[in-house]
Amino acid sequence: MRIRGCFRILLPGMICAAVWAQSPAPQNPLDGLTAEEYWAVYDVLQAAGHLDEKTHFAGIGLHEPPKDQVLGWAPGKAFSREADVTLVREGESFEALVDISGRKLESWKKVEGAHAATYEGEMKDLAELVMKDPRVVEALKKRGITDLKTVECVAVPAGYIGLPEQNGRRMFWGGCSSAHGVNRSWGREIGGLFVLVDGGTKKVLRVSDFGAVPVPSASNDYPYENDTGRPGTTPITVSQPLGPSFHIANGEITWQGWHFRVRLDPRAGPIVNQVKFDDGGRLRSILYEGSVSELFVPYMDPEETWASGHVFLDAGEFSSAIGGLIQPLKPETDCPSNAKYLSGIFFTSKGAPLIRPQLACLFERAGGNVAWRHREEAGIAGRPSRSLVLRTSATIGNYDYLFDWVFEQDGSIRVAVGATGIIEVKSVASRTAAEHADPPAGSHMEPPSEYGHLVAENLSGVNHDHFFSFRLDLDVDGPNNSLMIDRMVPEKLPAASPRKSIWALRMSTAQTEQQGILDIHLDRPAMWRIANPNVQGPLGYPTSYEIMPEATGISLLSPEDWPQRRAAFSAHQLWITPYRPNEFYAGGRFPTGSKGDDGLAAWTKADRPIENTDIVAWYTLGFHHVPRAEDWPVMPTMWHEFVIRPYDFFPKNPAL
């Protein structure tokens, strides 16, 4: 059995005292679940008769208290605690609401039309089924592979794409790779095999063999040991001899006027909440809660082994199987030497608490940038910039993601995603670009169209996308806000003017959800601001925070394509919804098996009012990835980001 933390996952009651020592009582209504609370969830469900040897936990998370209760809460006051729970039993999924404080089961029901996320150990068990299936063994034998000790097979959740075998089933797709002669099996796909597995009945439903492709032999090796740097690299020392400038007390982090809290959630990763700024002794609210809501990674190869299987909604489908969306950080690699670390407590598939050390790091960064400056004859006035970085990392199969929430001295919050890890590659017969022509003879697509790009001999890096939906419950000077759209419109000047044209700002306020679905247009630029129409700054403008995109993209898939229906949030950069406590995940609570009837696109069909009310902004950060040779065997970190910045919120530059 695998060992997690300090206890072995054999019996639910086996746990070390160290877990309890690191699980103090929650100090805030939005704090993450403690070890004691995970056990309370387990005991309530056990007493209700809902747990047996065939039942597995696929999700346990804080059921947030009503927002008005949180906003009205003060330290020292009591607060209730509840947990949302999802479970899987023989292919069927269930959801429960557990009253932790009262130690009772509030609700229990079967999930209809979708499935809970895959749980820890499920993919491994199904992969063993794939390996032992006689049809798979025969297909490997046709390829000259008879020694199965070095063959690795996989089975991962199959999002709904209309396959005839899928209806009603908890479906997984599988394939195999060879680890013979290498340190790891990345890039060693045994091509042409496609396997469908029923996760409920534990049976392989179909094995399709599209023909053998040579197993690539190109090197996939990279330095795994600790490295002191490339030759000629001299040390750079990061030192704060007086300690960090930030402080953590009772779970609240304070730095340079900022006040905020962090909950490390099994599914959403870091949830930044109750973000405020000390403006001259007055704590002003900015962000009630911000988090990654969902990740969507679709691949662009038409062969069934890829078109059907390589479409992932990572947070909703995989986070439970890997011990939570985010995993421990490596000091001196993921975070600098001046970083401080935060640990979290997640859960196992048996419902036991799971200690995850070093899940997040917090550090100050002074990277040589300028906060502000100006030169006069008397000299240069200015100040170097300094930022506070909250960083987490996620490894989801082949890809690694770094998530940064960066607090700036000018009152801005910079949100960044760094993509690295190992790209998905397909085994192909071609060895050079001249041989690499993806569209087969008679294809409806004509060369030079490509579904992927050679990154090594016999290895094609398949084209794909990355989309991250960020849920941003901005409360700018209070919950009641509006979306202001400031469009920059060209205007022609009178003939007598020496200029022919200028542009002017035309401001409008979105009334309903459909007006709040927006895209970036370089030829029709606009600013998107979450404003409080009830609070004015000293000059009479409503206080606001702008969501300022940087380089990003939208999905190119057809709206009728099943993956696009499930991840419809990727079709637009900005969505605005009225706050609803049950609308937390852009792709819906249960994206596995979903047909797109939950999530942002479904909610916004109601076209609900969004003016001068409690609203939530959903920002899609996306990019298209055409792999290159330099992305193999490990991809250099590629960063994308956006900024949430004050606009008429402060009376002057807060970095002064």
XYZ file of C-alpha atoms in Angstrom:
656
model
C 0.000 0.000 0.000
C 1.090 3.582 -0.593
C 2.186 5.602 2.403
C 0.775 9.116 2.705
C 2.060 11.560 5.302
C 2.646 9.696 8.567
C -0.069 7.062 8.278
C -0.725 4.073 6.080
C -3.978 3.969 4.155
C -5.257 0.662 5.479
C -7.868 1.433 8.112
C -9.644 4.795 8.494
C -8.773 4.990 12.165
C -5.012 4.674 11.752
C -3.480 8.119 12.053
C -0.473 9.655 13.756
C -0.587 12.172 16.564
C 1.377 14.577 14.358
C -1.725 15.104 12.240
C -3.680 16.275 15.205
C -0.884 18.501 16.342
C -1.036 20.337 13.020
C -4.830 20.659 12.957
C -5.942 23.544 15.195
C -9.571 24.548 15.301
C -10.622 26.807 12.414
C -10.198 30.475 13.256
C -12.315 31.908 10.443
C -15.500 30.728 8.679
C -13.578 30.351 5.401
C -10.630 28.359 6.777
C -9.911 24.947 5.262
C -11.157 21.770 6.905
C -9.094 20.442 9.791
C -8.151 16.804 10.411
C -10.766 16.586 13.149
C -13.404 17.899 10.749
C -12.481 15.339 8.068
C -12.991 12.615 10.660
C -16.334 14.157 11.628
C -17.409 13.877 7.981
C -16.310 10.256 7.917
C -18.095 9.387 11.164
C -21.376 11.024 10.086
C -21.461 9.156 6.781
C -20.436 5.902 8.443
C -23.201 6.247 11.033
C -25.707 6.936 8.247
C -24.783 3.646 6.571
C -23.309 5.188 3.422
C -19.775 3.790 3.666
C -18.644 0.299 2.780
C -15.588 -1.295 1.200
C -16.790 -0.364 -2.292
C -17.362 3.327 -1.498
C -14.633 5.847 -2.268
C -14.362 9.550 -1.482
C -13.939 11.666 -4.617
C -14.360 15.061 -3.009
C -14.464 16.680 0.438
C -14.426 20.438 0.724
C -15.690 23.283 2.845
C -19.319 24.182 2.202
C -18.961 27.916 2.570
C -21.293 29.654 5.013
C -23.702 32.237 3.593
C -21.754 35.267 2.505
C -23.705 37.681 4.684
C -22.826 35.594 7.734
C -19.132 35.694 6.862
C -19.211 39.453 6.288
C -21.020 39.940 9.587
C -18.731 37.663 11.552
C -16.167 39.033 14.017
C -13.310 37.239 15.794
C -14.523 35.540 18.930
C -17.993 34.803 17.567
C -19.030 31.203 16.911
C -19.659 29.978 13.358
C -21.052 26.827 11.795
C -19.077 24.394 9.631
C -20.351 22.185 6.811
C -18.712 20.020 4.149
C -19.629 19.144 0.572
C -18.832 15.492 -0.125
C -18.854 13.402 -3.299
C -18.478 9.630 -3.324
C -18.296 6.817 -5.874
C -19.701 3.330 -5.429
C -19.565 0.778 -8.257
C -19.696 3.418 -10.972
C -22.442 5.508 -9.388
C -21.765 8.941 -7.880
C -23.360 10.518 -4.836
C -23.228 13.930 -3.190
C -23.769 14.745 0.449
C -23.897 17.775 2.701
C -22.552 17.138 6.203
C -23.171 19.424 9.167
C -19.817 19.190 10.918
C -20.786 21.368 13.859
C -23.969 19.380 14.552
C -22.398 16.080 13.397
C -25.368 15.141 11.226
C -26.143 14.395 7.580
C -28.048 17.272 5.985
C -28.612 15.672 2.571
C -27.697 12.657 0.438
C -28.550 12.095 -3.223
C -27.371 10.310 -6.314
C -25.705 12.386 -9.030
C -27.704 12.112 -12.257
C -26.330 12.724 -15.738
C -22.677 13.081 -14.697
C -20.032 11.542 -12.455
C -17.798 12.529 -9.565
C -14.093 13.013 -10.165
C -11.823 10.005 -10.342
C -10.536 9.038 -6.925
C -7.124 7.971 -5.670
C -6.246 4.491 -6.910
C -9.083 4.199 -9.429
C -6.970 4.953 -12.502
C -4.254 2.562 -11.326
C -6.733 -0.289 -10.861
C -8.273 0.262 -14.292
C -4.826 0.517 -15.913
C -4.090 -2.989 -14.627
C -7.275 -4.194 -16.336
C -6.067 -2.680 -19.595
C -2.691 -4.403 -19.235
C -4.262 -7.831 -18.678
C -6.900 -7.652 -21.397
C -6.235 -10.390 -24.011
C -6.951 -7.991 -26.872
C -4.341 -5.561 -25.581
C -1.840 -8.378 -25.074
C -2.458 -9.561 -28.648
C -2.081 -6.024 -30.044
C 1.246 -5.664 -28.236
C 2.358 -9.041 -29.549
C 1.661 -7.882 -33.127
C 4.099 -5.061 -32.418
C 6.756 -7.497 -31.226
C 6.213 -6.649 -27.547
C 5.888 -9.786 -25.458
C 7.740 -8.734 -22.312
C 5.011 -6.814 -20.467
C 7.141 -6.036 -17.421
C 8.322 -2.809 -19.054
C 4.959 -1.830 -20.536
C 2.918 0.847 -18.763
C -0.785 1.319 -19.483
C -3.078 4.146 -18.388
C -6.795 4.711 -17.912
C -8.027 8.280 -17.429
C -11.527 9.828 -17.225
C -13.270 10.104 -20.581
C -15.250 13.314 -20.875
C -18.468 12.931 -22.791
C -17.927 13.151 -26.558
C -20.888 11.138 -27.840
C -19.290 7.692 -28.110
C -21.992 4.988 -28.242
C -20.453 3.188 -25.261
C -20.572 6.265 -23.038
C -24.231 6.792 -22.191
C -24.714 6.296 -18.477
C -21.302 4.766 -17.921
C -18.397 5.975 -15.810
C -16.050 5.831 -18.782
C -12.266 5.818 -18.966
C -9.986 5.643 -21.985
C -6.623 3.938 -22.065
C -3.445 3.287 -23.965
C 0.055 1.959 -23.375
C 3.687 3.015 -23.541
C 7.059 1.309 -23.266
C 9.564 2.119 -20.530
C 12.225 -0.286 -21.806
C 15.714 1.192 -21.904
C 14.763 4.620 -20.532
C 14.355 6.260 -17.142
C 10.728 7.198 -17.766
C 8.076 6.338 -20.336
C 7.184 9.863 -21.501
C 7.482 9.937 -25.269
C 7.345 6.150 -25.603
C 3.732 5.793 -26.738
C 2.819 2.437 -28.272
C 0.828 4.095 -31.014
C -2.424 3.049 -32.600
C -4.088 1.567 -29.520
C -7.337 2.925 -28.063
C -9.072 1.265 -25.131
C -12.418 2.070 -23.499
C -12.986 0.942 -19.911
C -16.165 0.935 -17.825
C -15.127 2.186 -14.398
C -18.318 0.861 -12.796
C -18.273 -2.743 -13.978
C -14.453 -2.801 -14.150
C -14.531 -4.178 -17.685
C -12.675 -3.280 -20.877
C -15.429 -2.516 -23.380
C -13.457 -1.988 -26.546
C -9.913 -2.274 -27.868
C -9.303 -0.529 -31.198
C -6.065 -1.110 -33.100
C -5.354 1.458 -35.793
C -2.045 -0.085 -36.773
C 1.479 -0.179 -35.429
C 3.721 2.858 -35.271
C 7.416 2.597 -34.328
C 8.042 3.293 -30.650
C 10.256 6.404 -30.656
C 13.859 6.059 -29.574
C 14.732 9.747 -29.205
C 16.170 10.648 -25.805
C 13.677 11.807 -23.198
C 16.280 12.202 -20.474
C 16.711 15.347 -18.397
C 18.624 16.134 -15.180
C 16.696 14.776 -12.242
C 19.231 15.266 -9.481
C 19.791 18.532 -7.634
C 21.750 20.908 -9.790
C 23.975 23.752 -8.687
C 23.632 25.547 -11.999
C 25.171 25.542 -15.435
C 28.926 25.976 -15.816
C 29.982 29.558 -15.229
C 26.952 30.319 -13.032
C 27.820 32.362 -9.966
C 25.595 32.417 -6.865
C 22.781 34.926 -6.373
C 21.917 35.301 -2.716
C 18.460 36.238 -1.493
C 18.659 37.355 2.110
C 16.367 39.125 4.582
C 18.468 39.273 7.764
C 15.680 41.016 9.678
C 13.057 38.549 8.494
C 10.192 39.074 6.049
C 8.119 42.234 5.950
C 4.859 40.281 5.921
C 3.165 38.924 9.037
C 0.807 36.016 9.610
C -1.466 36.123 12.660
C -4.519 33.899 13.173
C -4.350 32.948 9.527
C -4.437 36.526 8.215
C -1.524 37.758 6.106
C -0.621 41.446 6.232
C 1.917 43.256 4.061
C 2.341 46.851 2.886
C -1.305 47.712 3.570
C -2.677 44.416 2.250
C -4.778 42.100 4.434
C -5.902 38.703 3.136
C -6.400 35.042 3.956
C -5.663 31.828 2.019
C -7.498 28.511 2.000
C -5.749 25.582 0.341
C -8.556 23.597 -1.253
C -8.301 20.047 -2.658
C -10.085 20.961 -5.895
C -9.506 24.675 -6.455
C -6.004 24.905 -4.996
C -5.275 28.311 -3.445
C -8.394 30.319 -2.624
C -7.473 33.889 -1.728
C -10.225 35.492 0.313
C -11.237 38.546 2.303
C -8.697 40.738 0.527
C -8.664 44.266 1.911
C -6.374 47.286 1.816
C -5.546 49.584 4.713
C -6.211 53.011 3.236
C -5.135 55.468 5.908
C -6.447 53.335 8.754
C -9.618 52.307 6.929
C -9.795 48.668 5.790
C -11.455 48.693 2.371
C -12.731 45.501 0.771
C -11.502 44.541 -2.707
C -11.844 40.797 -3.264
C -14.108 38.526 -1.237
C -12.713 35.435 -2.928
C -10.488 34.532 -5.880
C -9.506 31.102 -7.187
C -8.859 28.897 -10.189
C -12.275 27.521 -11.039
C -11.416 25.079 -13.833
C -8.700 24.066 -16.326
C -9.477 22.919 -19.871
C -6.826 21.257 -22.045
C -8.104 19.893 -25.401
C -5.748 18.286 -27.930
C -6.108 18.748 -31.690
C -5.475 15.402 -33.380
C -8.416 13.754 -35.241
C -7.298 10.152 -34.620
C -9.652 8.541 -32.113
C -6.811 7.698 -29.743
C -6.342 11.459 -29.309
C -9.598 13.175 -30.286
C -11.633 11.083 -27.847
C -9.155 10.661 -25.041
C -7.082 13.821 -24.835
C -9.699 16.318 -23.649
C -9.251 17.230 -19.995
C -11.004 19.390 -17.395
C -8.220 18.937 -14.918
C -9.586 20.393 -11.678
C -12.994 18.740 -11.843
C -11.799 15.387 -13.197
C -8.351 14.707 -11.699
C -7.753 16.708 -8.516
C -8.968 13.968 -6.155
C -6.878 11.271 -7.830
C -3.603 13.105 -7.275
C -4.140 14.034 -3.631
C -5.468 17.492 -4.465
C -4.951 19.935 -7.319
C -1.776 21.398 -5.824
C 1.235 19.404 -4.614
C 4.250 20.159 -2.411
C 6.828 22.683 -3.547
C 10.568 22.169 -3.800
C 12.605 24.761 -1.879
C 15.215 26.668 -3.890
C 13.581 25.494 -7.141
C 9.919 26.469 -6.870
C 10.472 29.154 -4.248
C 13.502 31.266 -3.266
C 15.442 30.852 -0.048
C 13.541 33.658 1.714
C 10.183 31.915 1.254
C 7.932 30.760 4.078
C 5.757 27.689 3.533
C 2.127 26.855 4.257
C 0.865 23.313 4.687
C -2.613 21.970 4.043
C -4.798 19.021 4.957
C -6.652 17.191 2.193
C -8.167 13.679 2.145
C -7.665 10.142 0.859
C -10.123 8.002 -1.083
C -11.004 6.340 2.234
C -11.978 9.689 3.763
C -8.988 10.010 6.083
C -7.209 13.366 6.427
C -4.017 13.715 4.427
C -1.280 16.138 5.473
C 0.279 17.950 2.517
C 3.407 19.856 3.646
C 4.752 22.893 1.796
C 1.697 23.286 -0.448
C 2.189 27.038 -0.805
C 5.016 29.463 -0.350
C 4.984 33.154 0.453
C 7.901 35.412 -0.345
C 8.862 38.987 -1.093
C 10.375 39.684 -4.475
C 12.497 42.651 -5.461
C 13.492 41.878 -9.009
C 15.183 45.101 -10.032
C 12.020 46.761 -11.358
C 11.007 50.342 -10.692
C 7.864 51.136 -8.719
C 7.910 54.741 -9.886
C 10.488 57.368 -10.834
C 10.922 60.803 -12.313
C 13.976 62.849 -13.155
C 14.142 66.565 -12.592
C 17.128 68.881 -12.775
C 17.589 68.405 -9.046
C 17.973 64.672 -9.475
C 16.008 61.440 -9.691
C 13.153 60.629 -7.353
C 11.854 57.078 -7.291
C 11.539 53.802 -5.499
C 12.427 50.208 -6.373
C 9.448 47.886 -6.551
C 8.734 45.078 -4.138
C 6.023 42.437 -4.427
C 4.532 39.755 -2.213
C 4.109 36.435 -4.037
C 1.820 33.584 -3.017
C 2.843 30.556 -5.109
C 1.498 27.033 -5.514
C 2.185 24.303 -8.051
C 0.135 21.553 -9.674
C 1.415 18.489 -11.511
C -1.444 16.956 -13.485
C -0.071 14.029 -15.439
C 2.509 15.409 -17.818
C 2.046 19.146 -17.228
C 3.220 21.250 -14.294
C 1.568 24.574 -13.549
C 2.727 27.337 -11.225
C -0.006 29.614 -9.864
C 1.055 33.030 -8.551
C -1.053 35.614 -6.748
C 1.190 38.688 -6.610
C 0.312 41.640 -4.394
C 1.838 44.927 -5.502
C 2.572 48.157 -3.638
C 0.421 50.118 -6.081
C -2.721 48.285 -4.965
C -2.742 45.838 -7.894
C -3.025 42.060 -7.807
C -1.179 40.260 -10.574
C -2.375 36.711 -11.313
C 0.057 34.534 -13.275
C 0.184 30.960 -14.550
C 3.462 29.325 -15.542
C 3.209 26.185 -17.695
C 6.084 23.716 -17.705
C 6.575 19.945 -17.410
C 6.429 17.477 -20.279
C 4.359 18.008 -23.409
C 2.090 15.242 -24.714
C 3.717 13.612 -27.727
C 2.448 11.156 -30.310
C 4.442 8.355 -31.910
C 4.711 8.920 -35.661
C 6.607 7.274 -38.515
C 8.250 10.494 -39.680
C 11.765 11.396 -38.609
C 12.166 14.803 -40.290
C 9.962 17.746 -41.191
C 9.958 16.706 -44.847
C 8.348 13.393 -43.916
C 5.916 14.848 -41.386
C 2.553 15.380 -43.097
C -0.327 14.822 -40.727
C -3.288 14.896 -43.136
C -3.474 11.473 -44.829
C -4.160 10.998 -48.505
C -7.693 12.040 -49.335
C -8.033 14.120 -46.189
C -10.369 17.099 -46.267
C -7.389 19.144 -45.046
C -4.599 19.960 -47.445
C -0.935 20.306 -46.494
C 0.747 22.248 -44.985
C -1.904 21.914 -42.257
C -0.478 20.117 -39.231
C -2.028 18.554 -36.142
C 1.343 18.528 -34.435
C 4.982 19.472 -34.809
C 8.018 17.204 -34.697
C 9.977 17.737 -31.497
C 12.285 14.739 -32.018
C 12.566 11.817 -34.400
C 9.281 9.853 -34.469
C 7.774 12.243 -31.922
C 5.061 14.759 -32.750
C 4.095 17.333 -30.150
C 0.336 17.511 -30.654
C -1.234 20.972 -30.923
C -3.387 21.843 -27.929
C -4.853 24.615 -25.784
C -4.702 25.647 -22.140
C -7.618 27.532 -20.583
C -7.858 28.621 -16.945
C -11.099 30.043 -15.615
C -10.542 32.326 -12.621
C -13.483 33.017 -10.337
C -13.150 36.566 -8.979
C -15.765 37.580 -6.429
C -14.764 41.220 -6.312
C -16.385 43.285 -3.559
C -15.087 46.765 -4.328
C -15.902 48.837 -1.224
C -18.707 46.373 -0.501
C -20.696 43.610 -2.215
C -22.980 45.680 -4.462
C -21.030 46.326 -7.643
C -21.591 46.821 -11.376
C -19.644 46.012 -14.526
C -18.559 49.195 -16.298
C -17.393 48.886 -19.895
C -15.266 51.806 -21.075
C -14.964 51.596 -24.858
C -12.353 53.575 -26.762
C -14.168 54.893 -29.798
C -12.564 56.755 -32.734
C -13.986 60.169 -33.572
C -13.451 62.277 -36.663
C -12.513 65.896 -36.104
C -13.892 68.888 -38.009
C -12.271 69.738 -41.309
C -10.767 72.883 -39.802
C -8.740 70.853 -37.288
C -5.116 70.042 -38.147
C -5.839 66.542 -36.780
C -8.190 64.201 -38.602
C -9.161 61.879 -35.749
C -8.850 61.087 -32.060
C -10.440 58.517 -29.785
C -12.744 59.126 -26.839
C -13.962 57.062 -23.933
C -17.607 56.003 -23.889
C -18.698 54.465 -20.608
C -21.611 52.106 -20.150
C -22.906 49.788 -17.446
C -23.896 46.201 -18.186
C -27.455 45.471 -17.134
C -27.685 41.691 -17.493
C -25.465 38.616 -17.827
C -25.532 38.519 -21.624
C -24.160 42.075 -21.715
C -21.417 40.938 -19.351
C -20.046 38.256 -21.719
C -17.094 40.024 -23.332
C -14.075 39.376 -25.547
C -10.887 41.236 -26.325
C -10.927 43.060 -29.666
C -7.759 44.905 -30.626
C -9.700 47.027 -33.118
C -12.397 47.833 -30.523
C -10.521 48.198 -27.237
C -12.305 48.523 -23.928
C -11.604 48.575 -20.214
C -13.552 46.254 -17.909
C -14.135 47.637 -14.444
C -15.943 46.279 -11.410
C -17.271 49.467 -9.853
C -19.254 50.390 -6.771
C -21.908 52.887 -7.914
C -22.739 53.628 -4.277
C -19.255 54.812 -3.254
C -17.491 57.773 -4.828
C -13.883 58.807 -4.625
C -12.844 62.372 -3.768
C -13.299 63.475 -7.386
C -16.791 62.026 -7.668
C -16.011 58.926 -9.707
C -17.286 55.543 -8.485
C -14.523 53.483 -6.926
C -13.542 50.502 -9.056
C -11.028 47.801 -9.901
C -10.143 47.021 -13.500
C -9.617 43.489 -14.823
C -6.793 44.139 -17.268
C -5.990 41.253 -19.640
C -2.590 40.576 -21.071
C -1.852 38.104 -23.894
C -4.639 35.528 -23.956
C -6.780 33.485 -26.334
C -10.204 31.918 -26.802
C -11.253 28.477 -27.938
C -11.358 27.803 -31.689
C -13.570 24.736 -31.303
C -17.102 24.585 -32.661
C -19.780 25.435 -30.073
C -21.427 22.111 -30.990
C -18.285 20.100 -30.254
C -18.846 18.049 -27.082
C -15.605 19.170 -25.379
C -16.542 22.791 -26.072
C -20.016 22.293 -24.627
C -18.459 20.960 -21.419
C -15.936 23.814 -21.235
C -17.992 26.613 -22.769
C -16.297 29.137 -20.490
C -13.296 29.024 -22.856
C -15.293 30.769 -25.601
C -15.061 34.208 -23.937
C -12.554 36.141 -21.843
C -15.015 37.629 -19.369
C -18.288 36.494 -17.870
C -20.268 38.241 -15.135
C -22.843 36.484 -12.981
C -24.818 37.487 -9.917
C -23.343 35.896 -6.814
C -24.839 32.492 -6.078
C -23.324 30.243 -3.390
C -23.789 27.112 -5.524
C -22.078 28.538 -8.627
C -18.426 27.891 -7.952
C -17.041 25.897 -10.890
C -17.043 27.297 -14.431
C -17.409 23.824 -15.942
C -20.000 22.697 -13.416
C -19.603 20.719 -10.234
C -19.415 17.381 -12.073
C -17.660 17.859 -15.439
C -16.931 14.116 -15.829
C -19.691 12.783 -18.066
C -21.347 16.196 -18.246
C -23.024 17.218 -21.489
C -22.578 20.911 -20.787
C -25.824 21.475 -18.900
C -24.032 23.007 -15.915
C -21.505 25.826 -15.648
C -21.181 29.372 -16.935
C -22.866 28.951 -20.307
C -25.883 27.268 -18.703
C -26.227 29.763 -15.855
C -25.994 32.877 -18.006
C -28.834 31.770 -20.298
C -31.172 33.151 -17.636
C -29.730 36.624 -18.391
C -30.047 37.656 -14.755
C -29.574 41.286 -13.622
C -25.992 42.210 -12.728
C -26.247 45.955 -12.053
C -25.660 47.310 -8.550
C -25.788 43.885 -6.953
C -23.373 41.282 -5.637
C -21.617 40.026 -8.784
C -18.831 37.582 -9.650
C -16.363 38.034 -12.521
C -15.018 34.972 -14.354
C -11.865 35.639 -16.343
C -10.557 33.119 -18.873
C -6.783 33.071 -19.273
C -5.952 30.968 -22.326
C -3.249 30.201 -24.833
C -2.782 28.003 -27.879
C 0.285 25.801 -27.824
C 2.024 24.651 -30.975
C 4.952 22.618 -29.607
C 8.522 23.200 -30.815
C 11.762 21.285 -30.531
C 12.786 23.458 -27.578
C 9.793 22.140 -25.588
C 11.319 18.647 -25.450
C 12.082 16.767 -23.235
C 11.005 19.320 -20.593
C 9.229 22.500 -21.531
C 10.734 25.837 -20.417
C 8.274 27.651 -18.160
C 5.918 29.832 -20.196
C 4.095 32.545 -18.239
C 0.718 34.156 -18.903
C -0.996 36.630 -16.606
C -3.597 39.322 -16.024
C -3.861 42.195 -13.556
C -6.602 43.379 -11.208
C -5.722 47.032 -10.679
C -7.325 49.977 -8.851
C -9.107 52.599 -10.922
C -10.241 55.666 -8.963
C -10.124 53.505 -5.851
C -7.335 55.514 -4.215
C -7.014 59.304 -4.187
C -3.420 59.075 -5.457
C -0.645 56.591 -6.231
C -0.642 54.197 -3.229
C 2.969 53.210 -3.919
C 4.217 56.617 -2.810
